Amino acid sequence: MAKKTYDLLFKLLLIGDSGVGKTCVLFRFSDDAFNTTFISTIGSCIHHHGQFTTVPRNKDPSCSFIIVASRYFYTPNLGIDFKIKTVELQGKKIKLQIWDTAGQERFHTITTSYYRGAMGIMLVYDITNGKSFENISKWLRNIDEHANEDVERMLLGNKCDMDDKRVVPKGKGEQIAREHGIRFFETSAKANINIEKAFLTLAEDILRKTPVKEPNSENVDISSGGGVTGWKSKCC
């Protein structure tokens, strides 16, 4: 059996309205990259011989195929993508498995199944989009309904580099975070503001209340979004 390359696995989830920059936040943290041309997260990809390759979504917008240990999974309009990044905290190697969900309403039923097993959830809104902030209350209710009771939550007000187009004052973000007892950061994937700090802070909060134990699985349950380990990369 291959030796484990990490001590703990933390599953994180990014949620929020479509267009608030969840995918950009994820890519800034995982790859230190920013791309303004991301297509809405719908999850269309192929994993082949240990390497992920993108299927152009305009050519194949209806499905994704993932090959894991010679098993094939067909997941139509999945609405889920993910990335892996390993960090070191308090002398422990922590593998962060970060799931990026689609914000569109048509993916709601699918993406809520991925709340199960999440140890940390980032709620993201766009400071230039008042509606995305108003909907944070809805996303908080989704967490209460679908996530574990002890899940760590964090609120991100994204696109803070666009202060000239701001419609959501920072104080409003701080207020709702205070009311729900959760951490709050204003972030910018484009300008790389508070992205790494937010993820590492969330991971540290999870670590503080996590008993140290060995990961017990290298398998994938793509149907429920829970307990996924042993992935090398992310599609799309």
PDB file of N, CA and C in Angstrom, residues 20 55 74 83-84 113 115 118 140 155 221:
ATOM      1  N   VAL A  20     -20.582  35.141  -8.417  1.00  0.00           N
ATOM      2  CA  VAL A  20     -19.949  35.903  -7.331  1.00  0.00           C
ATOM      3  C   VAL A  20     -18.435  35.696  -7.287  1.00  0.00           C
ATOM      4  N   VAL A  55     -13.317  18.750 -21.282  1.00  0.00           N
ATOM      5  CA  VAL A  55     -14.181  18.618 -22.442  1.00  0.00           C
ATOM      6  C   VAL A  55     -14.786  19.985 -22.703  1.00  0.00           C
ATOM      7  N   TYR A  74     -20.985   8.379 -14.599  1.00  0.00           N
ATOM      8  CA  TYR A  74     -21.646   9.326 -15.499  1.00  0.00           C
ATOM      9  C   TYR A  74     -22.465  10.277 -14.667  1.00  0.00           C
ATOM     10  N   LYS A  83     -11.000  21.024  -6.353  1.00  0.00           N
ATOM     11  CA  LYS A  83      -9.552  21.132  -6.393  1.00  0.00           C
ATOM     12  C   LYS A  83      -8.978  20.539  -5.116  1.00  0.00           C
ATOM     13  N   ILE A  84      -7.731  20.134  -5.207  1.00  0.00           N
ATOM     14  CA  ILE A  84      -7.012  19.611  -4.050  1.00  0.00           C
ATOM     15  C   ILE A  84      -5.797  20.491  -3.787  1.00  0.00           C
ATOM     16  N   SER A 113     -26.654  17.894  -1.851  1.00  0.00           N
ATOM     17  CA  SER A 113     -26.161  16.597  -1.388  1.00  0.00           C
ATOM     18  C   SER A 113     -24.691  16.674  -1.007  1.00  0.00           C
ATOM     19  N   TYR A 115     -23.336  19.018   0.728  1.00  0.00           N
ATOM     20  CA  TYR A 115     -23.177  19.605   2.054  1.00  0.00           C
ATOM     21  C   TYR A 115     -22.822  18.521   3.062  1.00  0.00           C
ATOM     22  N   ALA A 118     -19.248  17.897   4.646  1.00  0.00           N
ATOM     23  CA  ALA A 118     -18.396  19.083   4.579  1.00  0.00           C
ATOM     24  C   ALA A 118     -17.984  19.491   5.988  1.00  0.00           C
ATOM     25  N   LEU A 140     -27.412  30.393   4.161  1.00  0.00           N
ATOM     26  CA  LEU A 140     -27.257  29.993   5.568  1.00  0.00           C
ATOM     27  C   LEU A 140     -28.328  28.985   5.967  1.00  0.00           C
ATOM     28  N   LEU A 155     -17.875  33.670   5.945  1.00  0.00           N
ATOM     29  CA  LEU A 155     -18.505  34.545   4.965  1.00  0.00           C
ATOM     30  C   LEU A 155     -17.431  35.337   4.221  1.00  0.00           C
ATOM     31  N   ASP A 221     -16.992   8.470  -3.572  1.00  0.00           N
ATOM     32  CA  ASP A 221     -18.442   8.332  -3.636  1.00  0.00           C
ATOM     33  C   ASP A 221     -18.965   9.572  -4.325  1.00  0.00           C
TER      34      ASP A 221
END
